[in-house]
PDB file of C-alpha atoms in Angstrom:
ATOM      1  CA  LYS A   1      32.974  -8.160 -29.071  1.00  0.00           C
ATOM      2  CA  GLN A   2      35.599  -6.372 -31.186  1.00  0.00           C
ATOM      3  CA  TRP A   3      34.455  -3.007 -29.848  1.00  0.00           C
ATOM      4  CA  TYR A   4      34.799  -4.315 -26.301  1.00  0.00           C
ATOM      5  CA  GLN A   5      38.321  -5.629 -26.890  1.00  0.00           C
ATOM      6  CA  ARG A   6      39.496  -2.393 -28.545  1.00  0.00           C
ATOM      7  CA  ARG A   7      38.126  -0.065 -25.886  1.00  0.00           C
ATOM      8  CA  VAL A   8      40.696   1.629 -23.716  1.00  0.00           C
ATOM      9  CA  ARG A   9      40.133   1.276 -19.988  1.00  0.00           C
ATOM     10  CA  GLY A  10      39.094   4.564 -18.421  1.00  0.00           C
ATOM     11  CA  ASP A  11      37.106   5.965 -21.347  1.00  0.00           C
ATOM     12  CA  GLU A  12      33.940   5.767 -19.277  1.00  0.00           C
ATOM     13  CA  HIS A  13      32.828   4.651 -15.836  1.00  0.00           C
ATOM     14  CA  ILE A  14      33.073   0.865 -15.577  1.00  0.00           C
ATOM     15  CA  SER A  15      31.371  -0.955 -12.716  1.00  0.00           C
ATOM     16  CA  THR A  16      33.431  -3.797 -11.255  1.00  0.00           C
ATOM     17  CA  ASN A  17      31.448  -4.325  -8.078  1.00  0.00           C
ATOM     18  CA  LEU A  18      29.067  -7.269  -8.256  1.00  0.00           C
ATOM     19  CA  SER A  19      26.388  -5.655  -6.091  1.00  0.00           C
ATOM     20  CA  SER A  20      26.360  -2.361  -7.995  1.00  0.00           C
ATOM     21  CA  GLY A  21      26.594  -4.328 -11.231  1.00  0.00           C
ATOM     22  CA  PHE A  22      23.498  -6.315 -10.276  1.00  0.00           C
ATOM     23  CA  ASN A  23      21.522  -3.162  -9.578  1.00  0.00           C
ATOM     24  CA  MET A  24      22.776  -1.528 -12.791  1.00  0.00           C
ATOM     25  CA  ILE A  25      21.612  -4.512 -14.847  1.00  0.00           C
ATOM     26  CA  ALA A  26      18.230  -4.501 -13.077  1.00  0.00           C
ATOM     27  CA  ARG A  27      17.856  -0.778 -13.783  1.00  0.00           C
ATOM     28  CA  ARG A  28      18.764  -1.208 -17.449  1.00  0.00           C
ATOM     29  CA  LEU A  29      16.360  -4.124 -17.650  1.00  0.00           C
ATOM     30  CA  ALA A  30      13.574  -1.881 -16.346  1.00  0.00           C
ATOM     31  CA  CYS A  31      14.512   0.810 -18.875  1.00  0.00           C
ATOM     32  CA  SER A  32      14.302  -1.779 -21.655  1.00  0.00           C
ATOM     33  CA  LEU A  33      10.742  -2.903 -20.914  1.00  0.00           C
ATOM     34  CA  GLN A  34       8.561  -2.511 -23.997  1.00  0.00           C
ATOM     35  CA  PRO A  35       4.763  -2.125 -24.221  1.00  0.00           C
ATOM     36  CA  LEU A  36       2.749  -5.251 -24.831  1.00  0.00           C
ATOM     37  CA  THR A  37       0.842  -5.179 -28.127  1.00  0.00           C
ATOM     38  CA  SER A  38      -2.009  -7.493 -29.017  1.00  0.00           C
ATOM     39  CA  LYS A  39      -0.206  -8.865 -32.076  1.00  0.00           C
ATOM     40  CA  SER A  40       3.288  -9.216 -30.633  1.00  0.00           C
ATOM     41  CA  VAL A  41       4.989 -12.579 -30.869  1.00  0.00           C
ATOM     42  CA  VAL A  42       7.992 -13.691 -28.845  1.00  0.00           C
ATOM     43  CA  SER A  43      11.003 -13.862 -31.145  1.00  0.00           C
ATOM     44  CA  ALA A  44      13.490 -16.723 -31.280  1.00  0.00           C
ATOM     45  CA  ARG A  45      16.101 -14.557 -29.565  1.00  0.00           C
ATOM     46  CA  THR A  46      13.639 -13.661 -26.828  1.00  0.00           C
ATOM     47  CA  LEU A  47      12.728 -17.291 -26.192  1.00  0.00           C
ATOM     48  CA  GLU A  48      16.423 -17.986 -25.687  1.00  0.00           C
ATOM     49  CA  TYR A  49      16.283 -15.841 -22.571  1.00  0.00           C
ATOM     50  CA  GLY A  50      13.238 -17.684 -21.313  1.00  0.00           C
ATOM     51  CA  ALA A  51      14.719 -21.162 -21.532  1.00  0.00           C
ATOM     52  CA  GLY A  52      18.449 -21.020 -22.225  1.00  0.00           C
ATOM     53  CA  TRP A  53      19.944 -19.451 -19.109  1.00  0.00           C
ATOM     54  CA  ALA A  54      18.864 -21.634 -16.228  1.00  0.00           C
ATOM     55  CA  ASN A  55      17.305 -25.058 -16.024  1.00  0.00           C
ATOM     56  CA  ASN A  56      14.673 -23.965 -13.509  1.00  0.00           C
ATOM     57  CA  LEU A  57      13.172 -21.250 -15.702  1.00  0.00           C
ATOM     58  CA  GLU A  58       9.714 -22.236 -16.831  1.00  0.00           C
ATOM     59  CA  GLU A  59       8.794 -22.386 -20.475  1.00  0.00           C
ATOM     60  CA  GLU A  60       7.336 -19.164 -21.819  1.00  0.00           C
ATOM     61  CA  THR A  61       4.227 -18.882 -23.940  1.00  0.00           C
ATOM     62  CA  GLU A  62       3.588 -16.555 -26.849  1.00  0.00           C
ATOM     63  CA  ILE A  63       1.124 -14.457 -24.894  1.00  0.00           C
ATOM     64  CA  GLY A  64       1.084 -11.788 -27.573  1.00  0.00           C
ATOM     65  CA  LEU A  65      -1.605 -13.927 -29.225  1.00  0.00           C
ATOM     66  CA  SER A  66      -3.413 -14.750 -25.987  1.00  0.00           C
ATOM     67  CA  VAL A  67      -6.843 -13.232 -25.481  1.00  0.00           C
ATOM     68  CA  ASP A  68      -6.559 -12.863 -21.712  1.00  0.00           C
ATOM     69  CA  PRO A  69      -2.980 -13.378 -20.454  1.00  0.00           C
ATOM     70  CA  THR A  70      -2.329 -13.594 -16.718  1.00  0.00           C
ATOM     71  CA  LEU A  71      -0.289 -10.960 -14.928  1.00  0.00           C
ATOM     72  CA  LYS A  72       2.590 -13.414 -14.536  1.00  0.00           C
ATOM     73  CA  GLU A  73       2.578 -14.124 -18.275  1.00  0.00           C
ATOM     74  CA  ILE A  74       2.585 -10.405 -19.056  1.00  0.00           C
ATOM     75  CA  VAL A  75       5.510  -9.670 -16.719  1.00  0.00           C
ATOM     76  CA  ASN A  76       7.533 -12.594 -18.083  1.00  0.00           C
ATOM     77  CA  TYR A  77       6.768 -11.478 -21.626  1.00  0.00           C
ATOM     78  CA  TYR A  78       8.041  -7.975 -20.856  1.00  0.00           C
ATOM     79  CA  TYR A  79      11.111  -9.478 -19.229  1.00  0.00           C
ATOM     80  CA  ASN A  80      11.975 -11.662 -22.212  1.00  0.00           C
ATOM     81  CA  LYS A  81      11.582  -8.726 -24.603  1.00  0.00           C
ATOM     82  CA  ALA A  82      13.776  -6.487 -22.438  1.00  0.00           C
ATOM     83  CA  ALA A  83      16.574  -8.955 -21.648  1.00  0.00           C
ATOM     84  CA  PRO A  84      18.329  -8.885 -25.068  1.00  0.00           C
ATOM     85  CA  LEU A  85      18.312  -5.072 -25.068  1.00  0.00           C
ATOM     86  CA  CYS A  86      19.609  -5.011 -21.512  1.00  0.00           C
ATOM     87  CA  GLU A  87      22.460  -7.318 -22.444  1.00  0.00           C
ATOM     88  CA  GLU A  88      23.603  -5.026 -25.248  1.00  0.00           C
ATOM     89  CA  MET A  89      23.492  -1.932 -23.019  1.00  0.00           C
ATOM     90  CA  SER A  90      25.160  -3.580 -20.015  1.00  0.00           C
ATOM     91  CA  ILE A  91      28.188  -4.849 -21.932  1.00  0.00           C
ATOM     92  CA  ARG A  92      29.138  -1.213 -22.554  1.00  0.00           C
ATOM     93  CA  LYS A  93      29.099  -0.346 -18.847  1.00  0.00           C
ATOM     94  CA  LEU A  94      30.400  -3.443 -17.112  1.00  0.00           C
ATOM     95  CA  ARG A  95      33.959  -4.770 -17.309  1.00  0.00           C
ATOM     96  CA  LEU A  96      35.106  -7.857 -15.433  1.00  0.00           C
ATOM     97  CA  GLY A  97      37.999  -9.265 -17.416  1.00  0.00           C
ATOM     98  CA  SER A  98      37.470 -10.561 -20.929  1.00  0.00           C
ATOM     99  CA  TYR A  99      34.436 -10.005 -23.105  1.00  0.00           C
ATOM    100  CA  ASP A 100      33.314 -13.612 -22.685  1.00  0.00           C
ATOM    101  CA  LYS A 101      33.632 -13.462 -18.904  1.00  0.00           C
ATOM    102  CA  THR A 102      31.664 -10.208 -18.733  1.00  0.00           C
ATOM    103  CA  MET A 103      28.956 -11.547 -21.024  1.00  0.00           C
ATOM    104  CA  GLN A 104      28.742 -14.681 -18.900  1.00  0.00           C
ATOM    105  CA  LEU A 105      28.217 -12.536 -15.803  1.00  0.00           C
ATOM    106  CA  ILE A 106      25.518 -10.414 -17.463  1.00  0.00           C
ATOM    107  CA  ARG A 107      23.579 -13.416 -18.732  1.00  0.00           C
ATOM    108  CA  GLY A 108      23.967 -15.179 -15.409  1.00  0.00           C
ATOM    109  CA  THR A 109      22.715 -12.109 -13.533  1.00  0.00           C
ATOM    110  CA  LEU A 110      19.720 -11.765 -15.833  1.00  0.00           C
ATOM    111  CA  GLY A 111      18.960 -15.421 -15.213  1.00  0.00           C
ATOM    112  CA  VAL A 112      19.097 -14.853 -11.447  1.00  0.00           C
ATOM    113  CA  ILE A 113      16.858 -11.785 -11.654  1.00  0.00           C
ATOM    114  CA  LYS A 114      13.954 -13.556 -13.347  1.00  0.00           C
ATOM    115  CA  PRO A 115      12.643 -15.917 -10.602  1.00  0.00           C
ATOM    116  CA  CYS A 116      11.600 -14.826  -7.100  1.00  0.00           C
ATOM    117  CA  ASN A 117      14.130 -15.697  -4.400  1.00  0.00           C
ATOM    118  CA  ASP A 118      11.671 -16.620  -1.644  1.00  0.00           C
ATOM    119  CA  ASN A 119       7.982 -17.472  -1.662  1.00  0.00           C
ATOM    120  CA  ILE A 120       5.649 -18.474   1.134  1.00  0.00           C
ATOM    121  CA  ALA A 121       2.009 -19.512   1.370  1.00  0.00           C
ATOM    122  CA  VAL A 122       0.310 -19.820   4.758  1.00  0.00           C
ATOM    123  CA  SER A 123      -3.141 -21.079   5.710  1.00  0.00           C
ATOM    124  CA  PHE A 124      -4.805 -20.588   9.075  1.00  0.00           C
ATOM    125  CA  GLY A 125      -8.274 -20.771  10.587  1.00  0.00           C
ATOM    126  CA  ILE A 126     -10.290 -17.957  12.124  1.00  0.00           C
ATOM    127  CA  ARG A 127     -13.585 -18.040  13.980  1.00  0.00           C
ATOM    128  CA  ARG A 128     -16.203 -15.842  12.329  1.00  0.00           C
ATOM    129  CA  GLU A 129     -18.635 -13.851  14.450  1.00  0.00           C
ATOM    130  CA  ASP A 130     -21.423 -16.304  13.628  1.00  0.00           C
ATOM    131  CA  GLY A 131     -19.344 -19.186  15.074  1.00  0.00           C
ATOM    132  CA  ARG A 132     -18.133 -20.690  11.780  1.00  0.00           C
ATOM    133  CA  ILE A 133     -14.472 -21.681  11.376  1.00  0.00           C
ATOM    134  CA  GLU A 134     -13.033 -20.438   8.087  1.00  0.00           C
ATOM    135  CA  THR A 135      -9.643 -21.139   6.509  1.00  0.00           C
ATOM    136  CA  VAL A 136      -7.784 -18.138   5.125  1.00  0.00           C
ATOM    137  CA  THR A 137      -4.775 -18.294   2.776  1.00  0.00           C
ATOM    138  CA  GLY A 138      -2.085 -15.647   2.486  1.00  0.00           C
ATOM    139  CA  TYR A 139       1.025 -15.220   0.327  1.00  0.00           C
ATOM    140  CA  ARG A 140       4.293 -13.324   0.389  1.00  0.00           C
ATOM    141  CA  SER A 141       7.052 -13.236  -2.237  1.00  0.00           C
ATOM    142  CA  GLN A 142      10.489 -11.672  -2.011  1.00  0.00           C
ATOM    143  CA  HIS A 143      11.860 -11.253  -5.505  1.00  0.00           C
ATOM    144  CA  SER A 144      15.386 -10.025  -4.860  1.00  0.00           C
ATOM    145  CA  HIS A 145      17.727  -9.520  -1.912  1.00  0.00           C
ATOM    146  CA  HIS A 146      20.447  -7.646  -3.825  1.00  0.00           C
ATOM    147  CA  ARG A 147      19.372  -4.665  -1.734  1.00  0.00           C
ATOM    148  CA  THR A 148      17.525  -4.975   1.537  1.00  0.00           C
ATOM    149  CA  PRO A 149      15.032  -4.612   3.002  1.00  0.00           C
ATOM    150  CA  CYS A 150      12.560  -6.000   0.503  1.00  0.00           C
ATOM    151  CA  LYS A 151       9.653  -3.610  -0.003  1.00  0.00           C
ATOM    152  CA  GLY A 152       6.159  -4.197  -1.275  1.00  0.00           C
ATOM    153  CA  GLY A 153       2.523  -3.799  -0.377  1.00  0.00           C
ATOM    154  CA  ILE A 154       0.019  -6.289   0.917  1.00  0.00           C
ATOM    155  CA  ARG A 155      -3.397  -6.577  -0.674  1.00  0.00           C
ATOM    156  CA  PHE A 156      -6.654  -8.169   0.409  1.00  0.00           C
ATOM    157  CA  HIS A 157      -8.503  -9.516  -2.617  1.00  0.00           C
ATOM    158  CA  GLU A 158     -10.370 -12.697  -3.435  1.00  0.00           C
ATOM    159  CA  SER A 159      -8.493 -13.245  -6.726  1.00  0.00           C
ATOM    160  CA  ILE A 160      -4.971 -13.059  -5.274  1.00  0.00           C
ATOM    161  CA  ASP A 161      -2.731 -16.094  -5.739  1.00  0.00           C
ATOM    162  CA  GLN A 162       0.951 -17.021  -5.576  1.00  0.00           C
ATOM    163  CA  ALA A 163       1.605 -16.355  -9.281  1.00  0.00           C
ATOM    164  CA  THR A 164       0.140 -12.843  -9.094  1.00  0.00           C
ATOM    165  CA  VAL A 165       2.130 -12.031  -5.959  1.00  0.00           C
ATOM    166  CA  GLN A 166       5.360 -13.195  -7.623  1.00  0.00           C
ATOM    167  CA  ALA A 167       4.700 -11.074 -10.702  1.00  0.00           C
ATOM    168  CA  LEU A 168       4.034  -7.952  -8.622  1.00  0.00           C
ATOM    169  CA  ALA A 169       7.175  -8.576  -6.547  1.00  0.00           C
ATOM    170  CA  LYS A 170       9.252  -8.616  -9.752  1.00  0.00           C
ATOM    171  CA  VAL A 171       7.761  -5.322 -10.869  1.00  0.00           C
ATOM    172  CA  ASN A 172       8.628  -3.766  -7.505  1.00  0.00           C
ATOM    173  CA  SER A 173      12.282  -4.787  -7.920  1.00  0.00           C
ATOM    174  CA  PHE A 174      12.452  -3.227 -11.371  1.00  0.00           C
ATOM    175  CA  THR A 175      10.799   0.028 -10.312  1.00  0.00           C
ATOM    176  CA  SER A 176      13.080   0.345  -7.261  1.00  0.00           C
ATOM    177  CA  SER A 177      16.163  -0.171  -9.439  1.00  0.00           C
ATOM    178  CA  LEU A 178      14.846   2.242 -12.046  1.00  0.00           C
ATOM    179  CA  VAL A 179      14.712   5.145  -9.580  1.00  0.00           C
ATOM    180  CA  ASP A 180      17.737   3.818  -7.618  1.00  0.00           C
ATOM    181  CA  VAL A 181      16.138   3.384  -4.205  1.00  0.00           C
ATOM    182  CA  PRO A 182      17.779   0.749  -1.962  1.00  0.00           C
ATOM    183  CA  PHE A 183      15.017  -1.871  -1.843  1.00  0.00           C
ATOM    184  CA  GLY A 184      14.478  -5.322  -3.227  1.00  0.00           C
ATOM    185  CA  GLY A 185      11.026  -6.097  -4.565  1.00  0.00           C
ATOM    186  CA  ALA A 186       8.358  -7.941  -2.570  1.00  0.00           C
ATOM    187  CA  LYS A 187       4.595  -8.361  -2.537  1.00  0.00           C
ATOM    188  CA  GLY A 188       1.994 -10.031  -0.364  1.00  0.00           C
ATOM    189  CA  GLY A 189      -1.693 -10.741  -0.254  1.00  0.00           C
ATOM    190  CA  VAL A 190      -4.530 -12.476   1.546  1.00  0.00           C
ATOM    191  CA  ARG A 191      -7.223 -14.175  -0.516  1.00  0.00           C
ATOM    192  CA  ILE A 192     -10.361 -12.633   0.950  1.00  0.00           C
ATOM    193  CA  ASN A 193     -12.988 -10.069  -0.001  1.00  0.00           C
ATOM    194  CA  PRO A 194     -12.698  -7.448   2.786  1.00  0.00           C
ATOM    195  CA  SER A 195     -16.306  -6.329   2.312  1.00  0.00           C
ATOM    196  CA  ASN A 196     -17.486  -9.757   3.500  1.00  0.00           C
ATOM    197  CA  TYR A 197     -15.802  -9.410   6.909  1.00  0.00           C
ATOM    198  CA  SER A 198     -16.403  -7.226   9.938  1.00  0.00           C
ATOM    199  CA  THR A 199     -13.707  -4.935  11.315  1.00  0.00           C
ATOM    200  CA  ARG A 200     -13.042  -7.368  14.158  1.00  0.00           C
ATOM    201  CA  GLU A 201     -12.659 -10.282  11.737  1.00  0.00           C
ATOM    202  CA  LEU A 202     -10.282  -8.290   9.500  1.00  0.00           C
ATOM    203  CA  GLU A 203      -8.187  -7.495  12.564  1.00  0.00           C
ATOM    204  CA  LYS A 204      -7.985 -11.198  13.436  1.00  0.00           C
ATOM    205  CA  ILE A 205      -6.878 -12.071   9.895  1.00  0.00           C
ATOM    206  CA  THR A 206      -4.314  -9.276   9.696  1.00  0.00           C
ATOM    207  CA  ARG A 207      -2.722 -10.000  13.067  1.00  0.00           C
ATOM    208  CA  ARG A 208      -2.599 -13.751  12.475  1.00  0.00           C
ATOM    209  CA  PHE A 209      -1.064 -13.280   9.035  1.00  0.00           C
ATOM    210  CA  THR A 210       1.578 -11.000  10.583  1.00  0.00           C
ATOM    211  CA  VAL A 211       2.484 -13.650  13.168  1.00  0.00           C
ATOM    212  CA  GLU A 212       2.764 -16.339  10.476  1.00  0.00           C
ATOM    213  CA  LEU A 213       5.081 -14.162   8.392  1.00  0.00           C
ATOM    214  CA  GLY A 214       7.147 -13.329  11.456  1.00  0.00           C
ATOM    215  CA  LYS A 215       7.660 -16.999  12.324  1.00  0.00           C
ATOM    216  CA  LYS A 216       9.002 -17.586   8.808  1.00  0.00           C
ATOM    217  CA  GLY A 217      11.230 -14.486   8.782  1.00  0.00           C
ATOM    218  CA  PHE A 218       9.182 -12.634   6.173  1.00  0.00           C
ATOM    219  CA  ILE A 219       8.720  -9.345   8.048  1.00  0.00           C
ATOM    220  CA  GLY A 220      11.046  -6.905   9.776  1.00  0.00           C
ATOM    221  CA  PRO A 221      12.501  -3.384   9.403  1.00  0.00           C
ATOM    222  CA  GLY A 222      15.719  -4.649   7.814  1.00  0.00           C
ATOM    223  CA  VAL A 223      14.232  -7.733   6.179  1.00  0.00           C
ATOM    224  CA  ASP A 224      10.855  -7.167   4.542  1.00  0.00           C
ATOM    225  CA  VAL A 225       8.777  -3.999   4.879  1.00  0.00           C
ATOM    226  CA  MET A 226       5.085  -4.058   3.956  1.00  0.00           C
ATOM    227  CA  GLY A 227       2.825  -1.249   2.847  1.00  0.00           C
ATOM    228  CA  PRO A 228      -0.835  -0.652   1.977  1.00  0.00           C
ATOM    229  CA  ASP A 229      -2.214  -1.866  -1.334  1.00  0.00           C
ATOM    230  CA  LEU A 230      -5.523  -2.930  -2.821  1.00  0.00           C
ATOM    231  CA  GLY A 231      -8.030  -3.579  -0.006  1.00  0.00           C
ATOM    232  CA  THR A 232      -5.704  -2.379   2.772  1.00  0.00           C
ATOM    233  CA  GLY A 233      -4.906   0.978   4.343  1.00  0.00           C
ATOM    234  CA  GLU A 234      -3.755   2.734   7.493  1.00  0.00           C
ATOM    235  CA  GLN A 235      -5.811   0.554   9.821  1.00  0.00           C
ATOM    236  CA  GLU A 236      -4.315  -2.710   8.562  1.00  0.00           C
ATOM    237  CA  MET A 237      -0.794  -1.253   8.702  1.00  0.00           C
ATOM    238  CA  ASN A 238      -1.402  -0.170  12.304  1.00  0.00           C
ATOM    239  CA  TRP A 239      -2.474  -3.719  13.212  1.00  0.00           C
ATOM    240  CA  ILE A 240       0.601  -5.194  11.523  1.00  0.00           C
ATOM    241  CA  ALA A 241       2.993  -2.771  13.261  1.00  0.00           C
ATOM    242  CA  ASP A 242       1.376  -3.325  16.656  1.00  0.00           C
ATOM    243  CA  THR A 243       1.422  -7.118  16.279  1.00  0.00           C
ATOM    244  CA  TYR A 244       5.049  -7.192  15.174  1.00  0.00           C
ATOM    245  CA  ARG A 245       6.139  -4.878  17.989  1.00  0.00           C
ATOM    246  CA  ASN A 246       4.443  -7.004  20.648  1.00  0.00           C
ATOM    247  CA  THR A 247       5.702 -10.371  19.334  1.00  0.00           C
ATOM    248  CA  ILE A 248       8.765 -10.987  17.166  1.00  0.00           C
ATOM    249  CA  GLY A 249       9.971  -7.370  17.289  1.00  0.00           C
ATOM    250  CA  SER A 250       9.543  -6.740  21.004  1.00  0.00           C
ATOM    251  CA  ASN A 251      13.278  -6.054  21.439  1.00  0.00           C
ATOM    252  CA  ASP A 252      13.685  -4.043  18.240  1.00  0.00           C
ATOM    253  CA  LEU A 253      13.895  -0.284  18.718  1.00  0.00           C
ATOM    254  CA  ASN A 254      12.789   0.225  15.099  1.00  0.00           C
ATOM    255  CA  SER A 255       9.942  -2.285  15.186  1.00  0.00           C
ATOM    256  CA  TYR A 256       7.362   0.179  13.839  1.00  0.00           C
ATOM    257  CA  ALA A 257       9.452   0.422  10.666  1.00  0.00           C
ATOM    258  CA  CYS A 258       8.220  -3.032   9.634  1.00  0.00           C
ATOM    259  CA  VAL A 259       5.480  -1.293   7.610  1.00  0.00           C
ATOM    260  CA  THR A 260       4.916   1.972   5.788  1.00  0.00           C
ATOM    261  CA  GLY A 261       1.565   3.699   5.360  1.00  0.00           C
ATOM    262  CA  LYS A 262       0.777   3.748   9.081  1.00  0.00           C
ATOM    263  CA  SER A 263      -1.329   6.462  10.633  1.00  0.00           C
ATOM    264  CA  ARG A 264       0.500   9.545  11.885  1.00  0.00           C
ATOM    265  CA  LEU A 265      -0.198   8.495  15.474  1.00  0.00           C
ATOM    266  CA  MET A 266       1.838   5.334  14.816  1.00  0.00           C
ATOM    267  CA  GLY A 267       4.724   7.201  13.194  1.00  0.00           C
ATOM    268  CA  GLY A 268       3.340   7.470   9.677  1.00  0.00           C
ATOM    269  CA  ILE A 269       4.087  10.280   7.236  1.00  0.00           C
ATOM    270  CA  HIS A 270       1.717  13.112   6.394  1.00  0.00           C
ATOM    271  CA  ALA A 271       0.196  12.896   2.868  1.00  0.00           C
ATOM    272  CA  ARG A 272       1.198   9.244   2.475  1.00  0.00           C
ATOM    273  CA  GLU A 273      -2.364   8.363   1.490  1.00  0.00           C
ATOM    274  CA  SER A 274      -2.386  10.737  -1.475  1.00  0.00           C
ATOM    275  CA  SER A 275       1.228  10.213  -2.576  1.00  0.00           C
ATOM    276  CA  ALA A 276       0.561   7.403  -5.076  1.00  0.00           C
ATOM    277  CA  GLY A 277      -2.216   9.349  -6.810  1.00  0.00           C
ATOM    278  CA  LYS A 278      -0.120  12.509  -6.965  1.00  0.00           C
ATOM    279  CA  GLY A 279       2.795  10.495  -8.317  1.00  0.00           C
ATOM    280  CA  LEU A 280       0.616   9.074 -11.079  1.00  0.00           C
ATOM    281  CA  PHE A 281      -0.524  12.579 -12.030  1.00  0.00           C
ATOM    282  CA  LEU A 282       3.048  13.934 -12.094  1.00  0.00           C
ATOM    283  CA  VAL A 283       4.334  11.036 -14.220  1.00  0.00           C
ATOM    284  CA  THR A 284       1.414  11.422 -16.638  1.00  0.00           C
ATOM    285  CA  SER A 285       2.009  15.171 -16.843  1.00  0.00           C
ATOM    286  CA  GLU A 286       5.696  14.696 -17.629  1.00  0.00           C
ATOM    287  CA  PHE A 287       4.768  12.159 -20.307  1.00  0.00           C
ATOM    288  CA  LEU A 288       2.228  14.484 -21.912  1.00  0.00           C
ATOM    289  CA  ASP A 289       4.633  17.430 -21.772  1.00  0.00           C
ATOM    290  CA  ASN A 290       7.206  15.542 -23.862  1.00  0.00           C
ATOM    291  CA  ALA A 291       6.918  17.109 -27.304  1.00  0.00           C
ATOM    292  CA  ASP A 292       8.721  14.262 -29.104  1.00  0.00           C
ATOM    293  CA  ILE A 293       6.387  11.591 -27.739  1.00  0.00           C
ATOM    294  CA  MET A 294       3.292  13.688 -28.381  1.00  0.00           C
ATOM    295  CA  LYS A 295       4.411  14.276 -31.963  1.00  0.00           C
ATOM    296  CA  ARG A 296       4.629  10.521 -32.557  1.00  0.00           C
ATOM    297  CA  VAL A 297       1.075   9.923 -31.337  1.00  0.00           C
ATOM    298  CA  GLN A 298      -0.194  13.111 -33.030  1.00  0.00           C
ATOM    299  CA  LEU A 299      -1.323  14.883 -29.879  1.00  0.00           C
ATOM    300  CA  ILE A 300      -0.741  18.409 -28.599  1.00  0.00           C
ATOM    301  CA  PRO A 301       1.716  18.521 -25.655  1.00  0.00           C
ATOM    302  CA  GLY A 302       0.269  19.252 -22.220  1.00  0.00           C
ATOM    303  CA  VAL A 303      -2.582  18.014 -20.046  1.00  0.00           C
ATOM    304  CA  PHE A 304      -5.018  20.769 -20.963  1.00  0.00           C
ATOM    305  CA  GLY A 305      -7.852  19.757 -23.261  1.00  0.00           C
ATOM    306  CA  LYS A 306      -7.346  16.011 -22.920  1.00  0.00           C
ATOM    307  CA  LYS A 307      -9.888  13.508 -21.643  1.00  0.00           C
ATOM    308  CA  VAL A 308      -8.756  10.827 -19.199  1.00  0.00           C
ATOM    309  CA  VAL A 309     -10.501   7.604 -18.216  1.00  0.00           C
ATOM    310  CA  VAL A 310     -10.040   6.607 -14.552  1.00  0.00           C
ATOM    311  CA  GLN A 311     -10.861   2.975 -13.821  1.00  0.00           C
ATOM    312  CA  GLY A 312     -11.878   2.727 -10.182  1.00  0.00           C
ATOM    313  CA  PHE A 313     -12.162   5.493  -7.614  1.00  0.00           C
ATOM    314  CA  GLY A 314     -10.237   4.153  -4.656  1.00  0.00           C
ATOM    315  CA  ASN A 315      -7.190   5.670  -3.005  1.00  0.00           C
ATOM    316  CA  LEU A 316      -5.163   5.884  -6.240  1.00  0.00           C
ATOM    317  CA  GLY A 317      -7.921   6.921  -8.644  1.00  0.00           C
ATOM    318  CA  MET A 318      -9.457   9.489  -6.324  1.00  0.00           C
ATOM    319  CA  HIS A 319      -6.245  11.405  -5.578  1.00  0.00           C
ATOM    320  CA  ALA A 320      -5.014  11.193  -9.182  1.00  0.00           C
ATOM    321  CA  SER A 321      -8.331  12.668 -10.334  1.00  0.00           C
ATOM    322  CA  ARG A 322      -8.160  15.471  -7.805  1.00  0.00           C
TER     323      ARG A 322
END
């Protein structure tokens, strides 16, 4: 506090815009995320960030001792570990009046960042090819609207639920802020096993889910843009784009921009399918080329001579391995 009060205005860039300040705090929060260790315990200061900022924040658990924590618990644990560090870094970059007023803004912003802004769960029936009527449930979460559109993939998996979708939406916000791309985080999913359905049945599910999201305002080029994820690909994105264009987005010139990862015939980008795998390889290479980090873990810098375990051989694992 004394350092803040003594500092002369103009010594360094100070953000006074609330929108840019929000994104700066989100980016610093992402930079502060620490690895989860099996014996970590949430400190008293960390728990303050889980319960002290806003009344609607749920109580956190000490998942460092949990044998099998959920994805939501892991993300919240990371968040609560990063928040105190983010606060200390942000106070040096943000000036809005007095120290107390600035600190109040930072803590308030961090409290706003934690929960997802909008969540939706939809259920609808489809007729299977054998005549049975089956109920399908889908989810979509928009974590933050500080920058729009929201951006996040949609996955088809039988274990997907609202809590998992919310956790993944938060991660998307942090990663977007970290690399300073103008998107808020979002995520969606349909609780099915795609291998149990025919192509025609998957098309029915995808198109109906698109219509349900459109009726609730959860899809659109400037609102919420989907992309492929686990269990989905170009074909599903083509169905979503076509459905949106012929229904809610019929008067929108940019209607096909409601999704990314489309086929090239639908306006998609070349090499989109392999981009995530290549990105993983490049990030891993940069990490292994860092001499300081390699010295700490007692490894020789560089990729050469190292063995890598790839779990799964889908779109991501296959292209990363190549």
